[in-house]
Amino acid sequence: MVIDPGHNPGNFRHTAEINRQVDIGTNRKECDTTGTSTNGGYTEAKFTLDVARRMRELLEAQGATVKLTQDGDRPFGPCIDERARIGNEAKADAVVSLHADGSGTGNRGFHVILPGAVKAGAADTRAIVGPSRELGERIAGNFVRVTGSAPSNYVGGGTGLVTRKDLGGLNLSTVPKVFIECGNMRDSKDAAQLTSGAWRQKAARGISDGIVSFLRG
């Protein structure tokens, strides 16, 4: 399976490269973004990499073969189209893209983003919509159970699930894939969790348990 830690700590130093437009099927979008950060300066890119490494350890202990789209081992990126390609070329049974949101204060909780049905240009998600929803539902259920975090109070109508057709990482995927926004970095209560190593370990376990449950059917 493939874990995709959103953004890259080096993106801040490579703005020209990450602003380059890439084709996501439905339209063109910048290669990548810097991501957000807590008010205290803890970046989303550091958060996603930490959770990805914790997940890799947990999943490998269960016998899974795990690949990361980046492991802090490249100066920036990869671009969103390459992130999708890595999962596709690995013929991954599941791909999870890790993120944390940068929404307004008072907006709290996690949400899982599912691919909508898209057929445009290089994008055709129709075959992965069903299995991706199943993956997303299992991750959401396990995330609540392990972290005690509530589904988002600002998107998804309390379900913790949101469908989108504007994300290149989902549009270009040919294997089951979801994004998870683990919390809102701009809310002080969520930020206190996101900056805690103990909580990140729970987040890693919740997401990993959801993946394992999906893979076992």
Tab-separated table of C-alpha atoms in Angstrom:
chain	number	residue	atom	x	y	z
A	1	MET	CA	0.000	0.000	0.000
A	2	VAL	CA	1.064	3.628	-0.484
A	3	ILE	CA	1.071	6.395	2.105
A	4	ASP	CA	1.197	9.916	0.691
A	5	PRO	CA	2.420	12.485	3.263
A	6	GLY	CA	0.893	15.727	1.953
A	7	HIS	CA	3.245	18.572	0.962
A	8	ASN	CA	6.968	18.548	1.753
A	9	PRO	CA	8.925	20.498	4.389
A	10	GLY	CA	11.141	21.815	1.557
A	11	ASN	CA	8.283	23.276	-0.507
A	12	PHE	CA	8.725	26.676	1.207
A	13	ARG	CA	12.166	26.968	-0.427
A	14	HIS	CA	10.981	25.912	-3.908
A	15	THR	CA	8.001	28.140	-4.662
A	16	ALA	CA	8.712	28.452	-8.412
A	17	GLU	CA	8.813	24.667	-8.856
A	18	ILE	CA	5.699	23.933	-6.820
A	19	ASN	CA	3.682	26.730	-8.497
A	20	ARG	CA	4.141	25.058	-11.907
A	21	GLN	CA	0.753	23.973	-13.312
A	22	VAL	CA	0.031	20.273	-13.889
A	23	ASP	CA	-2.884	18.559	-15.619
A	24	ILE	CA	-5.394	16.882	-13.265
A	25	GLY	CA	-7.860	15.794	-15.953
A	26	THR	CA	-10.641	18.248	-15.104
A	27	ASN	CA	-8.362	21.308	-15.201
A	28	ARG	CA	-4.843	22.443	-14.302
A	29	LYS	CA	-3.556	22.986	-10.786
A	30	GLU	CA	-0.268	23.925	-9.159
A	31	CYS	CA	2.219	21.059	-8.736
A	32	ASP	CA	1.979	21.246	-4.923
A	33	THR	CA	1.521	23.813	-2.150
A	34	THR	CA	3.410	24.558	1.037
A	35	GLY	CA	0.515	23.375	3.196
A	36	THR	CA	-0.612	25.100	6.366
A	37	SER	CA	0.770	25.274	9.919
A	38	THR	CA	-0.364	25.820	13.493
A	39	ASN	CA	-0.251	29.366	14.880
A	40	GLY	CA	2.842	28.177	16.760
A	41	GLY	CA	4.611	27.318	13.486
A	42	TYR	CA	4.323	23.504	13.412
A	43	THR	CA	3.910	22.762	9.710
A	44	GLU	CA	1.447	20.438	8.040
A	45	ALA	CA	4.373	18.923	6.073
A	46	LYS	CA	6.167	17.937	9.313
A	47	PHE	CA	2.916	16.542	10.714
A	48	THR	CA	2.119	14.400	7.652
A	49	LEU	CA	5.632	12.971	7.451
A	50	ASP	CA	5.611	12.046	11.138
A	51	VAL	CA	2.221	10.296	10.911
A	52	ALA	CA	3.282	8.525	7.679
A	53	ARG	CA	6.397	7.088	9.327
A	54	ARG	CA	4.374	5.922	12.338
A	55	MET	CA	1.846	4.293	10.000
A	56	ARG	CA	4.583	2.552	8.011
A	57	GLU	CA	5.889	0.950	11.190
A	58	LEU	CA	2.422	-0.188	12.285
A	59	LEU	CA	1.460	-1.537	8.850
A	60	GLU	CA	4.756	-3.326	8.222
A	61	ALA	CA	4.334	-5.030	11.606
A	62	GLN	CA	1.025	-6.391	10.208
A	63	GLY	CA	2.826	-7.729	7.136
A	64	ALA	CA	1.887	-4.992	4.667
A	65	THR	CA	4.279	-3.755	1.995
A	66	VAL	CA	4.396	0.020	2.426
A	67	LYS	CA	5.732	2.723	0.127
A	68	LEU	CA	5.816	6.459	0.876
A	69	THR	CA	5.443	8.992	-1.956
A	70	GLN	CA	8.180	11.008	-0.209
A	71	ASP	CA	10.133	10.485	3.001
A	72	GLY	CA	11.771	13.875	3.478
A	73	ASP	CA	14.250	12.567	0.898
A	74	ARG	CA	13.660	15.079	-1.881
A	75	PRO	CA	13.949	18.887	-1.980
A	76	PHE	CA	10.272	19.511	-2.831
A	77	GLY	CA	7.103	17.771	-4.032
A	78	PRO	CA	6.354	15.377	-5.599
A	79	CYS	CA	3.753	17.122	-7.752
A	80	ILE	CA	0.173	15.976	-7.273
A	81	ASP	CA	0.135	14.103	-10.617
A	82	GLU	CA	3.306	12.219	-9.674
A	83	ARG	CA	1.828	11.369	-6.250
A	84	ALA	CA	-1.095	9.697	-8.035
A	85	ARG	CA	1.268	7.944	-10.454
A	86	ILE	CA	3.320	6.445	-7.599
A	87	GLY	CA	0.213	4.729	-6.213
A	88	ASN	CA	-0.915	3.624	-9.666
A	89	GLU	CA	2.465	2.202	-10.670
A	90	ALA	CA	2.771	0.366	-7.344
A	91	LYS	CA	-0.662	-1.191	-8.137
A	92	ALA	CA	-1.410	-0.343	-4.505
A	93	ASP	CA	-4.370	-2.034	-2.828
A	94	ALA	CA	-5.010	1.282	-1.084
A	95	VAL	CA	-3.522	4.793	-1.007
A	96	VAL	CA	-4.038	7.297	1.797
A	97	SER	CA	-2.969	10.914	1.452
A	98	LEU	CA	-2.305	12.568	4.827
A	99	HIS	CA	-3.164	16.204	5.533
A	100	ALA	CA	-4.223	18.665	8.227
A	101	ASP	CA	-6.554	21.555	7.482
A	102	GLY	CA	-6.022	25.307	7.752
A	103	SER	CA	-9.609	26.383	8.415
A	104	GLY	CA	-10.997	29.074	10.742
A	105	THR	CA	-10.692	28.921	14.521
A	106	GLY	CA	-13.602	27.037	16.125
A	107	ASN	CA	-13.710	24.664	13.158
A	108	ARG	CA	-12.691	21.314	14.594
A	109	GLY	CA	-12.462	17.622	13.818
A	110	PHE	CA	-11.250	15.362	11.013
A	111	HIS	CA	-12.711	14.519	7.639
A	112	VAL	CA	-11.957	11.923	4.977
A	113	ILE	CA	-12.126	13.083	1.350
A	114	LEU	CA	-13.482	10.559	-1.167
A	115	PRO	CA	-13.102	10.746	-4.957
A	116	GLY	CA	-16.220	11.693	-6.903
A	117	ALA	CA	-16.967	10.148	-10.295
A	118	VAL	CA	-14.812	12.038	-12.807
A	119	LYS	CA	-14.173	11.286	-16.471
A	120	ALA	CA	-12.215	14.084	-18.108
A	121	GLY	CA	-8.899	14.180	-19.908
A	122	ALA	CA	-6.479	11.776	-18.234
A	123	ALA	CA	-8.833	11.305	-15.266
A	124	ASP	CA	-11.298	8.427	-14.917
A	125	THR	CA	-12.214	7.595	-11.318
A	126	ARG	CA	-15.381	5.615	-11.996
A	127	ALA	CA	-13.841	2.232	-11.112
A	128	ILE	CA	-12.419	3.451	-7.793
A	129	VAL	CA	-15.359	5.452	-6.396
A	130	GLY	CA	-16.965	2.429	-4.668
A	131	PRO	CA	-13.843	0.868	-3.116
A	132	SER	CA	-12.502	4.294	-2.126
A	133	ARG	CA	-15.728	5.006	-0.218
A	134	GLU	CA	-15.389	1.681	1.577
A	135	LEU	CA	-11.766	2.538	2.457
A	136	GLY	CA	-12.781	6.006	3.644
A	137	GLU	CA	-15.643	4.752	5.802
A	138	ARG	CA	-13.386	2.209	7.506
A	139	ILE	CA	-10.707	4.820	8.154
A	140	ALA	CA	-13.249	7.302	9.547
A	141	GLY	CA	-14.776	4.710	11.896
A	142	ASN	CA	-11.411	3.557	13.207
A	143	PHE	CA	-10.093	7.133	13.516
A	144	VAL	CA	-13.006	8.025	15.828
A	145	ARG	CA	-12.547	4.834	17.826
A	146	VAL	CA	-8.788	5.196	18.392
A	147	THR	CA	-8.344	8.983	18.670
A	148	GLY	CA	-11.697	9.951	20.208
A	149	SER	CA	-11.673	12.853	17.706
A	150	ALA	CA	-15.072	13.915	16.373
A	151	PRO	CA	-15.941	14.222	12.689
A	152	SER	CA	-15.564	17.748	11.296
A	153	ASN	CA	-18.062	20.333	12.544
A	154	TYR	CA	-17.615	22.468	9.385
A	155	VAL	CA	-17.766	20.100	6.374
A	156	GLY	CA	-19.409	16.735	5.716
A	157	GLY	CA	-22.579	17.293	7.748
A	158	GLY	CA	-21.212	15.418	10.768
A	159	THR	CA	-20.358	12.262	8.772
A	160	GLY	CA	-16.619	12.957	8.569
A	161	LEU	CA	-16.875	12.150	4.828
A	162	VAL	CA	-16.656	14.639	1.963
A	163	THR	CA	-16.659	13.874	-1.789
A	164	ARG	CA	-14.581	16.090	-4.082
A	165	LYS	CA	-13.804	16.184	-7.806
A	166	ASP	CA	-11.155	18.931	-7.787
A	167	LEU	CA	-8.147	17.116	-6.284
A	168	GLY	CA	-5.549	15.861	-8.750
A	169	GLY	CA	-4.308	13.220	-6.327
A	170	LEU	CA	-7.760	11.594	-6.407
A	171	ASN	CA	-8.782	12.378	-10.006
A	172	LEU	CA	-5.679	10.728	-11.473
A	173	SER	CA	-5.737	7.655	-9.224
A	174	THR	CA	-6.563	4.254	-10.733
A	175	VAL	CA	-6.430	2.503	-7.338
A	176	PRO	CA	-8.631	3.016	-4.232
A	177	LYS	CA	-7.531	6.285	-2.635
A	178	VAL	CA	-8.698	8.791	-0.027
A	179	PHE	CA	-7.347	11.912	1.671
A	180	ILE	CA	-7.659	12.453	5.413
A	181	GLU	CA	-7.581	15.910	7.002
A	182	CYS	CA	-6.665	14.847	10.545
A	183	GLY	CA	-7.775	18.080	12.202
A	184	ASN	CA	-7.648	21.865	11.842
A	185	MET	CA	-4.211	23.317	12.580
A	186	ARG	CA	-5.659	26.812	13.017
A	187	ASP	CA	-7.887	25.847	15.947
A	188	SER	CA	-6.048	25.842	19.283
A	189	LYS	CA	-7.771	22.699	20.628
A	190	ASP	CA	-7.114	20.696	17.443
A	191	ALA	CA	-3.577	22.114	17.245
A	192	ALA	CA	-2.864	20.834	20.772
A	193	GLN	CA	-3.637	17.328	19.497
A	194	LEU	CA	-1.832	17.622	16.169
A	195	THR	CA	1.363	18.810	17.900
A	196	SER	CA	1.291	15.928	20.426
A	197	GLY	CA	3.408	12.870	19.580
A	198	ALA	CA	1.108	10.653	21.653
A	199	TRP	CA	-1.930	11.851	19.694
A	200	ARG	CA	-0.132	11.432	16.350
A	201	GLN	CA	0.565	7.820	17.314
A	202	LYS	CA	-3.185	7.339	17.910
A	203	ALA	CA	-3.971	8.993	14.575
A	204	ALA	CA	-1.492	6.670	12.837
A	205	ARG	CA	-3.090	3.670	14.528
A	206	GLY	CA	-6.644	4.740	13.681
A	207	ILE	CA	-5.837	5.240	9.997
A	208	SER	CA	-3.771	2.027	9.842
A	209	ASP	CA	-6.537	-0.010	11.504
A	210	GLY	CA	-8.972	1.324	8.890
A	211	ILE	CA	-6.629	0.328	6.069
A	212	VAL	CA	-6.066	-3.176	7.467
A	213	SER	CA	-9.810	-3.684	7.892
A	214	PHE	CA	-10.331	-2.597	4.251
A	215	LEU	CA	-7.563	-4.867	2.956
A	216	ARG	CA	-8.968	-7.854	4.859
A	217	GLY	CA	-12.419	-7.153	3.431
